[in-house]
């Protein structure tokens, strides 16, 4: 079956660094995505990993280990506006073509 | 092009009624996806189109649900004989080839 696990909630303070982990078990793999979703809004794309290693984009970085079925999203210099849900999603090419399978999301609360 | 548009933003309907939602994707995107999201959960895949062809439907999509993309541009999602369990945010997304999705703002359905 398909399974994507991420912590339900995390808290952090402004200026800190936070790491959100994601583990996945899927029948196929063709890329892992991270999305940010503010309450009541649509998800917005943050990052994409298809090969092992770290992808850096400004304050956000994402890491992938395909052999471990593991990824993390690293957020640096946290700001209040980073309070949101962070969704890990896997493209499982063996299921539903190029559709993404999403985890339940991690709600991050940033306090001052 | 201003992104993916969904209409209406909100819909309240009585149980047993039919509802139809519309999605206008980014014009150059050939793939269009429908997802459903309930509170505290990640988006759940429903169906996707490549141009006008509906290539995959999730097992979540009961016979009461039907989607079309007649000319390979906009798409409609119809729910017949709505039930309270259909209450959710219905998200449309589009992509070009295997790239990441761009989501619309969603249609929030409440069945009373």
CSV table of C-alpha atoms in Angstrom, one decimal:
chain,number,residue,atom,x,y,z
A,1,UNK,CA,0.0,0.0,0.0
A,2,UNK,CA,0.9,3.7,-0.1
A,3,UNK,CA,1.9,5.4,3.1
A,4,UNK,CA,3.4,8.8,3.8
A,5,UNK,CA,4.2,9.8,7.4
A,6,UNK,CA,5.0,13.2,8.8
A,7,UNK,CA,4.6,14.6,12.3
A,8,UNK,CA,1.2,16.2,13.0
A,9,UNK,CA,2.4,19.3,14.7
A,10,UNK,CA,5.6,21.2,15.4
A,11,UNK,CA,6.4,24.5,17.2
A,12,UNK,CA,9.4,26.8,16.9
A,13,UNK,CA,10.4,30.4,17.6
A,14,UNK,CA,11.2,33.2,15.2
A,15,UNK,CA,14.7,33.1,13.9
A,16,UNK,CA,15.2,29.4,14.7
A,17,UNK,CA,15.7,26.5,12.3
A,18,UNK,CA,13.2,23.6,12.1
A,19,UNK,CA,13.4,20.3,10.3
A,20,UNK,CA,10.2,18.5,9.2
A,21,UNK,CA,10.6,14.9,8.4
A,22,UNK,CA,8.7,12.7,6.0
A,23,UNK,CA,9.0,8.9,5.5
A,24,UNK,CA,7.2,7.2,2.6
A,25,UNK,CA,6.4,3.7,1.5
A,26,UNK,CA,5.1,3.5,-2.1
A,27,UNK,CA,5.1,0.9,-4.8
A,28,UNK,CA,6.9,3.3,-7.1
A,29,UNK,CA,8.8,6.5,-6.9
A,30,UNK,CA,9.3,9.3,-9.3
A,31,UNK,CA,9.9,12.4,-7.2
A,32,UNK,CA,9.1,13.9,-3.8
A,33,UNK,CA,7.5,17.3,-3.4
A,34,UNK,CA,7.0,19.7,-0.5
A,35,UNK,CA,4.1,22.1,-0.4
A,36,UNK,CA,3.1,24.9,2.0
A,37,UNK,CA,-0.5,25.5,2.8
A,38,UNK,CA,-1.8,28.4,4.9
A,39,UNK,CA,-5.1,27.9,6.6
A,40,UNK,CA,-8.0,28.2,4.1
A,41,UNK,CA,-5.7,28.6,1.2
A,42,UNK,CA,-4.5,26.3,-1.6
A,43,UNK,CA,-1.1,24.5,-1.3
A,44,UNK,CA,1.8,26.3,-2.9
A,45,UNK,CA,4.9,24.5,-4.3
A,46,UNK,CA,8.1,24.7,-2.3
A,47,UNK,CA,10.6,22.1,-3.5
A,48,UNK,CA,11.1,19.0,-5.6
A,49,UNK,CA,13.6,16.1,-5.2
A,50,UNK,CA,14.0,13.2,-7.5
A,51,UNK,CA,17.7,12.3,-6.8
A,52,UNK,CA,19.3,11.8,-3.5
A,53,UNK,CA,20.8,14.8,-1.8
A,54,UNK,CA,20.0,18.3,-0.7
A,55,UNK,CA,18.2,21.0,-2.8
A,56,UNK,CA,18.5,24.5,-1.4
A,57,UNK,CA,16.2,27.4,-2.3
A,58,UNK,CA,16.7,30.5,-0.1
A,59,UNK,CA,15.6,29.8,3.5
A,60,UNK,CA,14.1,26.5,2.5
A,61,UNK,CA,16.1,23.3,1.8
A,62,UNK,CA,14.9,19.7,1.1
A,63,UNK,CA,16.7,16.5,1.4
A,64,UNK,CA,16.0,13.0,-0.1
A,65,UNK,CA,17.3,9.5,0.6
A,66,UNK,CA,15.5,7.1,-1.8
A,67,UNK,CA,17.1,4.0,-0.2
A,68,UNK,CA,15.7,5.0,3.2
A,69,UNK,CA,12.4,6.3,1.9
A,70,UNK,CA,13.1,9.5,3.8
A,71,UNK,CA,13.0,13.3,3.2
A,72,UNK,CA,13.1,16.4,5.3
A,73,UNK,CA,12.3,20.0,4.8
A,74,UNK,CA,14.6,22.5,6.5
A,75,UNK,CA,13.4,26.0,7.2
A,76,UNK,CA,15.9,28.5,8.4
A,77,UNK,CA,15.6,32.0,10.0
A,78,UNK,CA,11.9,31.3,10.8
A,79,UNK,CA,9.4,34.1,10.4
A,80,UNK,CA,5.9,34.4,11.7
A,81,UNK,CA,4.5,34.0,8.2
A,82,UNK,CA,6.0,30.5,8.0
A,83,UNK,CA,3.2,29.3,10.3
A,84,UNK,CA,1.4,26.9,8.0
A,85,UNK,CA,0.9,23.3,7.2
A,86,UNK,CA,3.7,21.6,5.3
A,87,UNK,CA,2.7,18.8,3.0
A,88,UNK,CA,5.0,16.0,1.8
A,89,UNK,CA,3.9,14.4,-1.5
A,90,UNK,CA,5.3,11.5,-3.6
A,91,UNK,CA,4.8,10.9,-7.2
A,92,UNK,CA,4.1,7.2,-7.5
A,93,UNK,CA,4.4,6.4,-11.1
A,94,UNK,CA,2.9,2.9,-10.6
A,95,UNK,CA,-0.4,4.5,-9.4
A,96,UNK,CA,-2.5,7.2,-11.0
A,97,UNK,CA,0.1,8.2,-13.6
A,98,UNK,CA,1.7,11.3,-12.5
A,99,UNK,CA,-0.7,12.1,-9.7
A,100,UNK,CA,0.8,13.0,-6.3
A,101,UNK,CA,0.1,11.1,-3.1
A,102,UNK,CA,0.0,13.5,-0.1
A,103,UNK,CA,0.8,13.0,3.5
A,104,UNK,CA,-1.5,14.5,6.1
A,105,UNK,CA,0.7,17.5,6.6
A,106,UNK,CA,2.7,19.0,9.5
A,107,UNK,CA,1.2,22.1,11.1
A,108,UNK,CA,4.1,24.4,12.1
A,109,UNK,CA,3.5,27.2,14.6
A,110,UNK,CA,6.1,29.9,14.8
A,111,UNK,CA,6.0,32.1,17.9
A,112,UNK,CA,7.9,35.3,18.8
B,1,UNK,CA,-2.6,34.1,-17.2
B,2,UNK,CA,-3.4,34.5,-13.6
B,3,UNK,CA,-3.1,30.8,-12.5
B,4,UNK,CA,-5.6,28.1,-11.8
B,5,UNK,CA,-9.2,29.4,-11.3
B,6,UNK,CA,-12.0,27.6,-9.6
B,7,UNK,CA,-15.6,28.5,-9.4
B,8,UNK,CA,-17.5,28.8,-7.1
B,9,UNK,CA,-15.3,29.5,-4.1
B,10,UNK,CA,-18.0,28.3,-1.7
B,11,UNK,CA,-21.1,26.2,-2.2
B,12,UNK,CA,-23.7,25.2,0.3
B,13,UNK,CA,-26.2,22.6,-0.8
B,14,UNK,CA,-28.9,20.4,0.6
B,15,UNK,CA,-28.4,16.7,0.9
B,16,UNK,CA,-29.5,15.0,-2.3
B,17,UNK,CA,-28.9,17.9,-4.6
B,18,UNK,CA,-26.5,17.9,-7.5
B,19,UNK,CA,-23.5,20.3,-7.7
B,20,UNK,CA,-21.1,21.2,-10.4
B,21,UNK,CA,-17.7,22.9,-10.0
B,22,UNK,CA,-15.5,24.4,-12.6
B,23,UNK,CA,-11.8,24.6,-13.0
B,24,UNK,CA,-9.8,26.7,-15.5
B,25,UNK,CA,-6.2,25.6,-15.5
B,26,UNK,CA,-3.1,27.5,-16.6
B,27,UNK,CA,-3.6,27.7,-20.4
B,28,UNK,CA,-0.4,25.9,-21.5
B,29,UNK,CA,-0.8,23.1,-18.9
B,30,UNK,CA,-1.9,19.8,-20.5
B,31,UNK,CA,-2.5,17.9,-17.2
B,32,UNK,CA,-5.4,18.7,-14.9
B,33,UNK,CA,-6.1,17.1,-11.5
B,34,UNK,CA,-8.9,17.0,-9.0
B,35,UNK,CA,-8.3,16.5,-5.3
B,36,UNK,CA,-10.4,16.5,-2.2
B,37,UNK,CA,-9.2,17.8,1.2
B,38,UNK,CA,-10.9,17.6,4.5
B,39,UNK,CA,-9.9,19.4,7.7
B,40,UNK,CA,-6.5,18.1,9.1
B,41,UNK,CA,-5.8,15.9,6.1
B,42,UNK,CA,-3.7,16.2,3.0
B,43,UNK,CA,-5.3,16.4,-0.4
B,44,UNK,CA,-6.7,13.1,-1.7
B,45,UNK,CA,-6.4,12.3,-5.4
B,46,UNK,CA,-9.7,11.9,-7.3
B,47,UNK,CA,-8.9,12.0,-11.0
B,48,UNK,CA,-6.7,13.5,-13.6
B,49,UNK,CA,-6.8,14.4,-17.3
B,50,UNK,CA,-4.1,14.7,-19.9
B,51,UNK,CA,-5.6,17.0,-22.5
B,52,UNK,CA,-9.2,15.8,-22.8
B,53,UNK,CA,-8.5,12.2,-21.9
B,54,UNK,CA,-9.4,11.1,-18.3
B,55,UNK,CA,-6.5,8.8,-17.6
B,56,UNK,CA,-7.1,7.8,-14.0
B,57,UNK,CA,-9.8,7.7,-11.4
B,58,UNK,CA,-9.2,7.0,-7.8
B,59,UNK,CA,-11.2,4.3,-6.0
B,60,UNK,CA,-12.4,7.2,-3.8
B,61,UNK,CA,-14.4,8.4,-6.8
B,62,UNK,CA,-17.8,6.8,-6.4
B,63,UNK,CA,-20.4,6.5,-9.2
B,64,UNK,CA,-21.9,9.8,-8.0
B,65,UNK,CA,-18.9,11.7,-9.1
B,66,UNK,CA,-18.1,12.5,-12.7
B,67,UNK,CA,-15.5,14.8,-14.2
B,68,UNK,CA,-15.1,16.1,-17.8
B,69,UNK,CA,-12.6,18.1,-19.7
B,70,UNK,CA,-14.3,18.3,-23.1
B,71,UNK,CA,-11.9,20.4,-25.1
B,72,UNK,CA,-8.7,19.9,-23.1
B,73,UNK,CA,-9.1,23.2,-21.4
B,74,UNK,CA,-11.5,23.8,-18.5
B,75,UNK,CA,-12.8,20.9,-16.5
B,76,UNK,CA,-16.0,20.3,-14.5
B,77,UNK,CA,-16.6,18.0,-11.5
B,78,UNK,CA,-20.2,17.0,-10.8
B,79,UNK,CA,-21.4,15.3,-7.6
B,80,UNK,CA,-24.9,13.8,-7.9
B,81,UNK,CA,-27.2,13.2,-4.9
B,82,UNK,CA,-24.8,14.9,-2.5
B,83,UNK,CA,-24.2,13.4,1.0
B,84,UNK,CA,-22.9,15.0,4.1
B,85,UNK,CA,-19.7,13.1,3.8
B,86,UNK,CA,-19.0,15.0,0.5
B,87,UNK,CA,-18.4,18.2,2.5
B,88,UNK,CA,-14.8,19.1,1.8
B,89,UNK,CA,-12.5,21.4,-0.1
B,90,UNK,CA,-12.3,20.4,-3.8
B,91,UNK,CA,-9.0,21.4,-5.2
B,92,UNK,CA,-8.0,21.6,-8.9
B,93,UNK,CA,-4.4,21.6,-10.0
B,94,UNK,CA,-2.7,21.7,-13.3
B,95,UNK,CA,0.8,20.9,-14.6
B,96,UNK,CA,2.8,20.8,-17.8
B,97,UNK,CA,4.3,17.3,-18.3
B,98,UNK,CA,5.9,15.9,-15.2
B,99,UNK,CA,6.4,19.2,-13.4
B,100,UNK,CA,5.0,20.1,-10.0
B,101,UNK,CA,1.4,21.2,-9.6
B,102,UNK,CA,-0.1,24.7,-9.5
B,103,UNK,CA,-3.2,24.5,-7.3
B,104,UNK,CA,-6.3,26.6,-7.6
B,105,UNK,CA,-7.9,28.2,-4.5
B,106,UNK,CA,-10.5,25.5,-4.2
B,107,UNK,CA,-14.2,25.2,-3.9
B,108,UNK,CA,-15.4,24.6,-0.4
B,109,UNK,CA,-18.6,22.4,-0.4
B,110,UNK,CA,-20.9,22.2,2.6
B,111,UNK,CA,-23.7,19.7,2.4
B,112,UNK,CA,-26.5,20.4,5.0
